[in-house]
PDB file of C-alpha atoms in Angstrom:
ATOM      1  CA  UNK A1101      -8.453  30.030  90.027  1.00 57.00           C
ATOM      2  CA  UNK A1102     -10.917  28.421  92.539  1.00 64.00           C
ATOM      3  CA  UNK A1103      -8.355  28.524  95.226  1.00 68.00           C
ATOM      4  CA  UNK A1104      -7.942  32.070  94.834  1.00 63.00           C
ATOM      5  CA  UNK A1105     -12.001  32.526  94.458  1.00 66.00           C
ATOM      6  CA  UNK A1106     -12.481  30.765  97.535  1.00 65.00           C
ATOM      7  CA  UNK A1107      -9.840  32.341  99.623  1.00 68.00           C
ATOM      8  CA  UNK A1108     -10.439  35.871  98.804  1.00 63.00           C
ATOM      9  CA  UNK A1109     -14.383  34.622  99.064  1.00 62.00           C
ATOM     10  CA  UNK A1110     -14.072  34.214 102.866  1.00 65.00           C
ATOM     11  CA  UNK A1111     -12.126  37.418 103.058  1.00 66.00           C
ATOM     12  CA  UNK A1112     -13.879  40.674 104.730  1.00 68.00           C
ATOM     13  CA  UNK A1113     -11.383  43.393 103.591  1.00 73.00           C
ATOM     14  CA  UNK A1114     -10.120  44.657 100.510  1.00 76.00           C
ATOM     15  CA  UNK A1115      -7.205  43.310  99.062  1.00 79.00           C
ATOM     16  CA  UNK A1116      -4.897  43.210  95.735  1.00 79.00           C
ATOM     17  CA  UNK A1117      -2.251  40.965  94.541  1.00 78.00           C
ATOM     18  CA  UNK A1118      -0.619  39.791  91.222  1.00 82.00           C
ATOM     19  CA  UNK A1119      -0.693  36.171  90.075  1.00 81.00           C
ATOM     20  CA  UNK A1120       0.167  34.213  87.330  1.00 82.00           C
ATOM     21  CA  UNK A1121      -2.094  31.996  85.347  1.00 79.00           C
ATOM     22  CA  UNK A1122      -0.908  29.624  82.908  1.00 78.00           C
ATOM     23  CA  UNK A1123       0.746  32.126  80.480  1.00 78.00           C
ATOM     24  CA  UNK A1124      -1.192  35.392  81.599  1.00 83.00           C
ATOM     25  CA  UNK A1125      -0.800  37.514  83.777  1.00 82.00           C
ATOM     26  CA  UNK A1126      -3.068  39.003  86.501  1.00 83.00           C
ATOM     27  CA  UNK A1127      -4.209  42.020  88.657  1.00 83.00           C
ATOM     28  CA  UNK A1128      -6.462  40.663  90.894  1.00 82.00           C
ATOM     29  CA  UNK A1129      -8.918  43.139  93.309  1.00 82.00           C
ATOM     30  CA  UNK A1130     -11.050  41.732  96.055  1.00 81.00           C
ATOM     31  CA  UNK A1131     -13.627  44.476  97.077  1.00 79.00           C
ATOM     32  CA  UNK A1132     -15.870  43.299 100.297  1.00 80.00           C
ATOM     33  CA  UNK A1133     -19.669  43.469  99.663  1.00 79.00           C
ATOM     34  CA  UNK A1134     -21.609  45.013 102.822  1.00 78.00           C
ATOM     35  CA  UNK A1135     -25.269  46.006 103.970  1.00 77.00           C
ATOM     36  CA  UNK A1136     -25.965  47.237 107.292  1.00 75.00           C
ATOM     37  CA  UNK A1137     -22.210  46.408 107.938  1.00 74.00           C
ATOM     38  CA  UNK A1138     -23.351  42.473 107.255  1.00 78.00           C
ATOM     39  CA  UNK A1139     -20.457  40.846 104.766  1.00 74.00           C
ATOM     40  CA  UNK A1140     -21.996  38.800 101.943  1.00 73.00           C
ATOM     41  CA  UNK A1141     -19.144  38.277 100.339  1.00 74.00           C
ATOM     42  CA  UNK A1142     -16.477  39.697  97.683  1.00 76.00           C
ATOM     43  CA  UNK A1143     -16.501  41.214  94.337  1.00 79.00           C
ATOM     44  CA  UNK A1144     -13.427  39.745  92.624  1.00 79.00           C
ATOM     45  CA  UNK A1145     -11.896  41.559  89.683  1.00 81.00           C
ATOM     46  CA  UNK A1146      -9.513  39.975  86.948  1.00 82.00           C
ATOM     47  CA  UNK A1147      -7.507  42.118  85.302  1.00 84.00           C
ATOM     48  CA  UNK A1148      -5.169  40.663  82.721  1.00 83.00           C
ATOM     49  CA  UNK A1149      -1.797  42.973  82.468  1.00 80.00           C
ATOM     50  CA  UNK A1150       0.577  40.424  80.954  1.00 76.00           C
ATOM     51  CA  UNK A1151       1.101  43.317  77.367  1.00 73.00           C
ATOM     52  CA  UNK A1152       1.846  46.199  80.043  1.00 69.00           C
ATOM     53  CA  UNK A1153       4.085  43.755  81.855  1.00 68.00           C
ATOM     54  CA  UNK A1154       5.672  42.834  78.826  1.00 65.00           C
ATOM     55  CA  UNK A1155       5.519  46.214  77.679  1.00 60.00           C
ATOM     56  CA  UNK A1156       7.318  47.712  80.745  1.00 65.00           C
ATOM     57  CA  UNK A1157       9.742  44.670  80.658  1.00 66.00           C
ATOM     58  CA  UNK A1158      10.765  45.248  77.206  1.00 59.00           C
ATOM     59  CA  UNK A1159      11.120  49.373  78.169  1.00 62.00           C
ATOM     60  CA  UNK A1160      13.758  48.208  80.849  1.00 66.00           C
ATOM     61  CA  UNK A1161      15.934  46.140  78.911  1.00 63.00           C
ATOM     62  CA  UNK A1162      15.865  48.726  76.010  1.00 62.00           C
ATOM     63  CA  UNK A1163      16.868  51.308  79.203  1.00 68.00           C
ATOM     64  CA  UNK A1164      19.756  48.878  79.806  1.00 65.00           C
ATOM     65  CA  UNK A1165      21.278  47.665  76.877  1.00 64.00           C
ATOM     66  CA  UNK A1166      20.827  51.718  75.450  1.00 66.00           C
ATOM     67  CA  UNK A1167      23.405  52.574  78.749  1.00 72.00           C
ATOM     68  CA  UNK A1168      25.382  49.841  77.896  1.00 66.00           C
ATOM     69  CA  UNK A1169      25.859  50.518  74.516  1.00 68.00           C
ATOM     70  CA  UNK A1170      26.455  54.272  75.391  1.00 77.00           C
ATOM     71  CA  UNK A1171      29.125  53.762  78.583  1.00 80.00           C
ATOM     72  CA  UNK A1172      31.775  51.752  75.923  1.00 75.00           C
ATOM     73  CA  UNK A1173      32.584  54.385  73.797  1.00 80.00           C
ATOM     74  CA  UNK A1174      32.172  56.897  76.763  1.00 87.00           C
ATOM     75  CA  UNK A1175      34.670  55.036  78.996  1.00 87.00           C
ATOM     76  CA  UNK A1176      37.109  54.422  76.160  1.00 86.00           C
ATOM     77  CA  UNK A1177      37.283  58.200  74.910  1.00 89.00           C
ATOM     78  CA  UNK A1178      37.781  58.987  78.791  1.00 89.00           C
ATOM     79  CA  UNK A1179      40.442  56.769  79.180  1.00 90.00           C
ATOM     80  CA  UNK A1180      41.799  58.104  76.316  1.00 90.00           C
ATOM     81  CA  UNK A1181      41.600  61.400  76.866  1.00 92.00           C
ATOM     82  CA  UNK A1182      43.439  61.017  80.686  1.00 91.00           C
ATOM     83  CA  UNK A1183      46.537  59.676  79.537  1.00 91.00           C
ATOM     84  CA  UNK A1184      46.571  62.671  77.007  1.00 91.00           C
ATOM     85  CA  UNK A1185      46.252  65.117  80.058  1.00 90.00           C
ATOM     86  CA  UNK A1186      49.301  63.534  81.766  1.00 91.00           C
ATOM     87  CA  UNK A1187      52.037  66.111  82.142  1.00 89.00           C
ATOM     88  CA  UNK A1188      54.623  63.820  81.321  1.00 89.00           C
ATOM     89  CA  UNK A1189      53.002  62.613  78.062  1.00 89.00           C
ATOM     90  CA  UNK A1190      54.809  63.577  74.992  1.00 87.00           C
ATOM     91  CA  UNK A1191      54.735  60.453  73.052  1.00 89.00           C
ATOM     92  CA  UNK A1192      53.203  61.914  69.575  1.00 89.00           C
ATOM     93  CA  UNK A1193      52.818  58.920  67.912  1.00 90.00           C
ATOM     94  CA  UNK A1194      50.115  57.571  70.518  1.00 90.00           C
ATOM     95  CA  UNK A1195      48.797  61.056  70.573  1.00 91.00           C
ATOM     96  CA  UNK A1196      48.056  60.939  66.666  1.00 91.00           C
ATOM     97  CA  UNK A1197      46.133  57.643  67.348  1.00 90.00           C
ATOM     98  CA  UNK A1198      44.280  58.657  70.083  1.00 91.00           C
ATOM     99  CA  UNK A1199      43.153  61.339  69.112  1.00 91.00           C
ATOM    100  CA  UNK A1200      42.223  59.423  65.867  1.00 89.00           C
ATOM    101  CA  UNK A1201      40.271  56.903  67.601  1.00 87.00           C
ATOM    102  CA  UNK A1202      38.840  59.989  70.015  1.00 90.00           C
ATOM    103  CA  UNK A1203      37.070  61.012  66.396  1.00 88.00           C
ATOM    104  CA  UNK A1204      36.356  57.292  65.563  1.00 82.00           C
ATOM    105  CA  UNK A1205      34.403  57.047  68.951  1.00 83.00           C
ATOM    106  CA  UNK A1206      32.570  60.145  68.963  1.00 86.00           C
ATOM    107  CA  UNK A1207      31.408  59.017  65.284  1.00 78.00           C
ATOM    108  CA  UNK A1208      30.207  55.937  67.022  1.00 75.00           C
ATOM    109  CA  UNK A1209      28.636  58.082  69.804  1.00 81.00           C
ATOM    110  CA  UNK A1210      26.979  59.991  67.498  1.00 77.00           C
ATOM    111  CA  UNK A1211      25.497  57.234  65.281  1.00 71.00           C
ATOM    112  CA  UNK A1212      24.493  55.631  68.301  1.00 73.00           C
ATOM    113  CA  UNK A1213      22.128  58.490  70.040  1.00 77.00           C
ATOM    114  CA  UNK A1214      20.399  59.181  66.329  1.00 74.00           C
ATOM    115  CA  UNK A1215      19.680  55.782  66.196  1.00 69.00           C
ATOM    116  CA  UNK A1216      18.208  55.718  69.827  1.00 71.00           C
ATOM    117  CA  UNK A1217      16.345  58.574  68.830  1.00 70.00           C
ATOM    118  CA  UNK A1218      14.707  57.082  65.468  1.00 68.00           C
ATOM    119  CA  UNK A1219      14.232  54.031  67.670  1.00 69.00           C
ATOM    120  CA  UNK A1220      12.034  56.035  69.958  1.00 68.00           C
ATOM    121  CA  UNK A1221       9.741  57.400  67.645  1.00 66.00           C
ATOM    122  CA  UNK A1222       9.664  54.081  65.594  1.00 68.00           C
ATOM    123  CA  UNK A1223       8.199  51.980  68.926  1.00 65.00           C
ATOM    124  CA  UNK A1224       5.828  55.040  69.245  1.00 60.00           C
ATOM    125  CA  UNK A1225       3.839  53.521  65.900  1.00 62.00           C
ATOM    126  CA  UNK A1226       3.657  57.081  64.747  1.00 65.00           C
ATOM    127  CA  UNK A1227       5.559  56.948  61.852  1.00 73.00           C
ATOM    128  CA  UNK A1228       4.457  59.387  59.042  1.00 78.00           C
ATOM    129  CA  UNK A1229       5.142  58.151  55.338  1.00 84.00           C
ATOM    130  CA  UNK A1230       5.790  60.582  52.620  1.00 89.00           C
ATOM    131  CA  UNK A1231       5.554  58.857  49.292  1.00 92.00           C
ATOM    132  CA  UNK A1232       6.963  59.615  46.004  1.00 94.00           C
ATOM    133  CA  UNK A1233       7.208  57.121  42.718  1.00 95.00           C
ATOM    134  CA  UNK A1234      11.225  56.803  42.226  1.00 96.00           C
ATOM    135  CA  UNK A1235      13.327  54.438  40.501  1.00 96.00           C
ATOM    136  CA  UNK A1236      14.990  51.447  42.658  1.00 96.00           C
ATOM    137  CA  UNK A1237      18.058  50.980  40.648  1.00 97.00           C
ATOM    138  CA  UNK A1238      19.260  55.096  41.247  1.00 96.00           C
ATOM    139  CA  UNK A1239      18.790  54.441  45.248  1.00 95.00           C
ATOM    140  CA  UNK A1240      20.358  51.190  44.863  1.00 96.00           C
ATOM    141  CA  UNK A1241      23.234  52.774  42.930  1.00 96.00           C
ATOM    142  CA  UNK A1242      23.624  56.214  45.073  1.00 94.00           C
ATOM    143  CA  UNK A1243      24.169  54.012  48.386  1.00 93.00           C
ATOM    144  CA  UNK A1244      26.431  52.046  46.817  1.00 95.00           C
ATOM    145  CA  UNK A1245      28.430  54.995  45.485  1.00 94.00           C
ATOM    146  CA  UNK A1246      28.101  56.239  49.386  1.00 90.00           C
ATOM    147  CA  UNK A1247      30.392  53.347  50.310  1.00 89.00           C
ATOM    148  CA  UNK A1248      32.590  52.704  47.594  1.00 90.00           C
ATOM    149  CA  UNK A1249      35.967  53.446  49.745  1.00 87.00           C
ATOM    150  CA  UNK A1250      34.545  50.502  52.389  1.00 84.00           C
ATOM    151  CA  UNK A1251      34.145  48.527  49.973  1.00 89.00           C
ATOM    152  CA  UNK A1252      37.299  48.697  47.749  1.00 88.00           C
ATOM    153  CA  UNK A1253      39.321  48.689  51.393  1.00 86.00           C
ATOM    154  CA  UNK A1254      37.945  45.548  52.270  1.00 87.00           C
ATOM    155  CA  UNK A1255      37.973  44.037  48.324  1.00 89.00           C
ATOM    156  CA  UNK A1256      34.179  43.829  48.195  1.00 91.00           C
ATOM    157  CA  UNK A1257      32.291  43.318  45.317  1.00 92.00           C
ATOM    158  CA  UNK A1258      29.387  44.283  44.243  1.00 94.00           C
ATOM    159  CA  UNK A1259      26.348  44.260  41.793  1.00 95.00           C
ATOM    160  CA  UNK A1260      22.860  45.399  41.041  1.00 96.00           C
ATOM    161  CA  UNK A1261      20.000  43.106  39.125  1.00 96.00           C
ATOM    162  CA  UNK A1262      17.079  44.269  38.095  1.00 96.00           C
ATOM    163  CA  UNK A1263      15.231  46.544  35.348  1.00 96.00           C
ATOM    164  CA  UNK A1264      16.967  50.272  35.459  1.00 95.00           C
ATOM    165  CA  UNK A1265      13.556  51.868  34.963  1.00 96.00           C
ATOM    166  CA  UNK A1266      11.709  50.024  37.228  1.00 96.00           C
ATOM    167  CA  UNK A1267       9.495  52.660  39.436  1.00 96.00           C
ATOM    168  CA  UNK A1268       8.103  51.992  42.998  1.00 96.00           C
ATOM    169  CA  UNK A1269       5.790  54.033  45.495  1.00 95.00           C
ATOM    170  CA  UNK A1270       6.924  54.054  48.549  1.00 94.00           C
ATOM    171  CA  UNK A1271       8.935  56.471  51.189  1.00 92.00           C
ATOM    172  CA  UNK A1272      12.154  57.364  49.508  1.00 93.00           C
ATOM    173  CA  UNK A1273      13.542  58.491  52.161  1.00 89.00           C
ATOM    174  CA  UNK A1274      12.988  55.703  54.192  1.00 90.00           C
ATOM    175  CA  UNK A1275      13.532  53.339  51.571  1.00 94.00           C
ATOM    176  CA  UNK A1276      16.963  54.599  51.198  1.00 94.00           C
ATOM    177  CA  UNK A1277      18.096  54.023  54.736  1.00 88.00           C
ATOM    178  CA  UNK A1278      16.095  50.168  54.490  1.00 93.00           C
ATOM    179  CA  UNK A1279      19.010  49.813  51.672  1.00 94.00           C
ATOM    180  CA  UNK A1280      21.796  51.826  53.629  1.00 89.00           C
ATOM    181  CA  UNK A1281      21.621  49.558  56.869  1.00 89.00           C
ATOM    182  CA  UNK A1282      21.134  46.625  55.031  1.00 93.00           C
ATOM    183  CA  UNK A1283      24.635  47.045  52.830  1.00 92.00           C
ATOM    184  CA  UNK A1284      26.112  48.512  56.434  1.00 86.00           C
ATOM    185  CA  UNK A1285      25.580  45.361  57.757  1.00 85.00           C
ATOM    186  CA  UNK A1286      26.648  42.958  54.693  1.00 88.00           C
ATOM    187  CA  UNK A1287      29.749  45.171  54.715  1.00 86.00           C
ATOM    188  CA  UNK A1288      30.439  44.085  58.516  1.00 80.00           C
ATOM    189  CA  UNK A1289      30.212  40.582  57.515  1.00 72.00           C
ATOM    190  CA  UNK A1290      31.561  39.859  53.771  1.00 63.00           C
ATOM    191  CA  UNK A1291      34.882  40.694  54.176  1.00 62.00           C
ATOM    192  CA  UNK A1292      36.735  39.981  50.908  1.00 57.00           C
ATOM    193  CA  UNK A1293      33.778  38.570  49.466  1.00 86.00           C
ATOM    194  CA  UNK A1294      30.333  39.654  47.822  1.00 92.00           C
ATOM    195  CA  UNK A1295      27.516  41.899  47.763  1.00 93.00           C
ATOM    196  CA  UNK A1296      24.287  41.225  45.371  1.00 95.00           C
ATOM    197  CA  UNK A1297      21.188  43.103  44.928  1.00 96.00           C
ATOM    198  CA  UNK A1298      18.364  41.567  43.312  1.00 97.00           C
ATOM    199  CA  UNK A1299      15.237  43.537  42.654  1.00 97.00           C
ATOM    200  CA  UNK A1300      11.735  42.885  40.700  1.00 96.00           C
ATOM    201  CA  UNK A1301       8.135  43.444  40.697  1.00 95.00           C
ATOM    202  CA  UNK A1302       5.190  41.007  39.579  1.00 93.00           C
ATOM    203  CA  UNK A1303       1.274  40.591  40.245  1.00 90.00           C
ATOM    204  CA  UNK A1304       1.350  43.900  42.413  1.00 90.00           C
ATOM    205  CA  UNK A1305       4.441  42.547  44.620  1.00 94.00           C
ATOM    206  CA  UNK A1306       8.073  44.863  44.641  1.00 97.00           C
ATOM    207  CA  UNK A1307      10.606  42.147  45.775  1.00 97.00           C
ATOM    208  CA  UNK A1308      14.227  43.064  46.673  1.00 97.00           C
ATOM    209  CA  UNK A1309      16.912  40.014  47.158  1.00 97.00           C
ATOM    210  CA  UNK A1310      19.880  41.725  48.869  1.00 96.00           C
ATOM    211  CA  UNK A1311      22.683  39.323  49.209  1.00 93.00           C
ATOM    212  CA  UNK A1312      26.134  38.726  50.561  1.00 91.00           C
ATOM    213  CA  UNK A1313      28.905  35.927  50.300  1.00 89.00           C
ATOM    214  CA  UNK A1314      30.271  36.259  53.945  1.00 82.00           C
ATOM    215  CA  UNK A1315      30.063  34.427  57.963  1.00 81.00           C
ATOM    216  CA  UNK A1316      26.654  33.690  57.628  1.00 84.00           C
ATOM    217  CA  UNK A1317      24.241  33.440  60.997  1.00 82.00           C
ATOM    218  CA  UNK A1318      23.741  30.577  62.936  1.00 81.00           C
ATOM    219  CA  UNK A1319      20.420  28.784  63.132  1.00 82.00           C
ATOM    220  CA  UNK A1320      19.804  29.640  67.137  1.00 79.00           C
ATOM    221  CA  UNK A1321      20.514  33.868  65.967  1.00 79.00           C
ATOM    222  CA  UNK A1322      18.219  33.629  63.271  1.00 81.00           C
ATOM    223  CA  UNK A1323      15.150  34.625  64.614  1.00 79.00           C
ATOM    224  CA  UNK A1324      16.823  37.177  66.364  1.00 76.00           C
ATOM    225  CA  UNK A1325      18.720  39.279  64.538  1.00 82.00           C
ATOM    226  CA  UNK A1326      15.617  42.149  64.007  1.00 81.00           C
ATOM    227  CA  UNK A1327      15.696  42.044  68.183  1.00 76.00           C
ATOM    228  CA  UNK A1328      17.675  45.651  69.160  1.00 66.00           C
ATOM    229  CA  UNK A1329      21.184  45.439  70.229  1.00 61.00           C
ATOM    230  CA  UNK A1330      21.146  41.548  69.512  1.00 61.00           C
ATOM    231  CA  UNK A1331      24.407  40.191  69.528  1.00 56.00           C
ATOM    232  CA  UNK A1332      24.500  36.629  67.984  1.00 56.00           C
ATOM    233  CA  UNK A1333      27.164  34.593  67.620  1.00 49.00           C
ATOM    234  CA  UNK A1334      27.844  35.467  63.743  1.00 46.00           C
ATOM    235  CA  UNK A1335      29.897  38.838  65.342  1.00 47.00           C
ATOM    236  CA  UNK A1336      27.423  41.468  64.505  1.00 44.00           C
ATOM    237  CA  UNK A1337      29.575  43.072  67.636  1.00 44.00           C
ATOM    238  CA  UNK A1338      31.134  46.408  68.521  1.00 45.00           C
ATOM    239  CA  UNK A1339      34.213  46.516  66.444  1.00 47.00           C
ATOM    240  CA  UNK A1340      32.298  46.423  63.376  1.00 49.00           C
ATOM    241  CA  UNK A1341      31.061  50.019  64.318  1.00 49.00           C
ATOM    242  CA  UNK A1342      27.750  49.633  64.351  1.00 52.00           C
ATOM    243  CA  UNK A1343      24.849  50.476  66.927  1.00 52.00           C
ATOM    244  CA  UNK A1344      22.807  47.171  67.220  1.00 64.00           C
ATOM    245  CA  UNK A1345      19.831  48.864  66.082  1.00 76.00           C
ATOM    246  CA  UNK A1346      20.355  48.799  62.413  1.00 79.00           C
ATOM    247  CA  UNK A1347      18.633  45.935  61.605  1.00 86.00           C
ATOM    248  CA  UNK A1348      15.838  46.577  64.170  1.00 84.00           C
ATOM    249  CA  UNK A1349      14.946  50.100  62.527  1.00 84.00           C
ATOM    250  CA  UNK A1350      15.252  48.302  59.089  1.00 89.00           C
ATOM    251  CA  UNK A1351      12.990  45.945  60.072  1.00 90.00           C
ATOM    252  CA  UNK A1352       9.987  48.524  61.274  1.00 87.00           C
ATOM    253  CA  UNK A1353      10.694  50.475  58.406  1.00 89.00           C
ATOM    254  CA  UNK A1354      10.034  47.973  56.159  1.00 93.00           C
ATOM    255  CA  UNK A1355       6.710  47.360  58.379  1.00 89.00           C
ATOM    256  CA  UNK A1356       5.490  51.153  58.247  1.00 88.00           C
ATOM    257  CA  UNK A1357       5.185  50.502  54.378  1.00 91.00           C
ATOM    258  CA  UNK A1358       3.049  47.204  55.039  1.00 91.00           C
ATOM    259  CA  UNK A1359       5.706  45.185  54.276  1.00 94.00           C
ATOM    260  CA  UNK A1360       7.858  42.245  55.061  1.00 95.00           C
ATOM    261  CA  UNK A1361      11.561  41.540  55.366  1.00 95.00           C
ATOM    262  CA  UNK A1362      13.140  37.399  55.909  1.00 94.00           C
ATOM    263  CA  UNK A1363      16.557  36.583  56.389  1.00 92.00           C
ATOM    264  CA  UNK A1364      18.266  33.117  55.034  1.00 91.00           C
ATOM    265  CA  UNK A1365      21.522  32.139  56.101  1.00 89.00           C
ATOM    266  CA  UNK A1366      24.105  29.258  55.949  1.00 86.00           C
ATOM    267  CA  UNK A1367      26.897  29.020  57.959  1.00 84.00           C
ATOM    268  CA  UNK A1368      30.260  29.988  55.903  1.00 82.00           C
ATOM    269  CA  UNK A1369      28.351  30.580  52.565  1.00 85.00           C
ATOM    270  CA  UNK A1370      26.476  34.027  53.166  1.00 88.00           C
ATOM    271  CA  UNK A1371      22.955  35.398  53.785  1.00 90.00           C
ATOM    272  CA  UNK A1372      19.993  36.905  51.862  1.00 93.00           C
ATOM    273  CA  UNK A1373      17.396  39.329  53.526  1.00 95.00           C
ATOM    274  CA  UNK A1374      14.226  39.272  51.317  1.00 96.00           C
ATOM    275  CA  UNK A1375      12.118  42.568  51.090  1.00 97.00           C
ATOM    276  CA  UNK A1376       8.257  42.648  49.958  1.00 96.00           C
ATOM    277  CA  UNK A1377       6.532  45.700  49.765  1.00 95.00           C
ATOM    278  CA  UNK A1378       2.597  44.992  47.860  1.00 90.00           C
ATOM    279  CA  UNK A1379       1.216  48.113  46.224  1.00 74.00           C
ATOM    280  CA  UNK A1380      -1.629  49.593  47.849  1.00 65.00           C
TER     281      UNK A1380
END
């Protein structure tokens, strides 16, 4: 800091540069001070911009990763779709799976962009809340039902703890698609194992224990597995079909209502994401 005081001290023009300060981040501004065209010296400005910096950073990955994420299913239905347009392709057996894995893509495509979209207006911090008092155990129960044939396919079990009756107010709505994304992604990773949901509510505090028996996350991914489009080394990749943003959106959600949501994991044994919404 003096170095840059006393060199833009001595200068007699205006000038404007970035620099970095131990962790922050500065605009810096030297305006020349004048009377009767006699320099006395320079008004320095510090402007700390290290949150827009951040900010803007953060904006360009999300740009990046969103393209990314978009151009795989793009290029693969394309590819597709080319050696379907060849006139000397008659082979009808490829054309049945291509044309099934055309509609597999386009489901991906799809899931992908209203995702991006809910993203968007999540990071805007405007998210409006409509509450209702509803019981946990029928939301617990319907999304369940939802994925039933997943679950059979891939020899899943499941089960639901807590009081039927119990009531909470919160966003249904939202609430519902907390639950949704969180079975989504214990069904990506608990293949012919386990899936437990543990619910109760004491001294003013709704806790939910939702549960699975399968990979388990690694230490390192841990702290990074509410990041969007985080890929960690416990295969939360493409060919489980989902968009990288489920747990992200899960994860704000659960913040609109004043909450929190943790994640424990070992390695081989399973995880447990731990929801606490306090009534206010």
């Amino acid at each position: 800091v003096k170095t840059i005081l006393k060199t833009e001290y001595s200068h007699e023009k205006f000038s404007a540069f970035d620099a970095i300060i131990g962790e922050t981040r500065y605009q810096i501004s030297s305006v020349p001070i004048t009377s009767d065209i006699r320099y006395f010296g320079s008004l320095i400005l510090f402007q700390d911009v290290t949150q827009f910096m951040e900010g803007e950073r953060m904006q360009q990955r999300f740009i990046a990763d969103a393209s990314h994420e978009l151009k795989t299913p793009i290029a693969a239905i394309k590819g597709m779709i080319e050696i379907l347009r060849r006139p000397d392709f008659k082979d009808l057996e490829t054309q049945t799976a291509f044309l099934s894995q055309i509609e597999k893509e386009n489901r991906r495509l799809e899931s992908l962009v209203n995702d991006l979209i809910q993203m968007s207006r999540l990071s805007s911090g405007k998210i409006i809340l409509q509450k209702t008092v509803f019981k946990v155990y029928d939301v617990l129960f319907s999304c369940f039902q939802s994925v039933l044939g997943q679950l059979s396919a891939q020899q899943i079990t499941w089960a639901i703890e807590g009081d039927h009756h119990l009531e909470i107010y919160a966003d249904a709505m939202k609430f519902t698609q907390i639950i949704q994304n969180l079975l989504n992604n214990a069904i990506s990773h608990s293949q012919g194992k386990s899936i437990h949901a543990r619910y109760e509510q004491a001294d003013g505090t709704f806790t939910l224990w939702f549960s699975d028996t399968g990979n388990g996350i690694a230490p390192d991914d841990l702290n990074h597995i509410f990041e969007r489009f985080y890929r960690g080394s416990f295969s939360r990749n493409r060919q489980s079909g989902g968009s990288g943003l489920g747990l992200a959106i899960t994860k704000q959600l659960v913040e609109a209502h004043q909450g929190t949501i943790d994640v424990e994991s070992t390695l081989g044994k399973g995880t447990t994401f731990v929801l606490k919404l306090t009534e206010n």
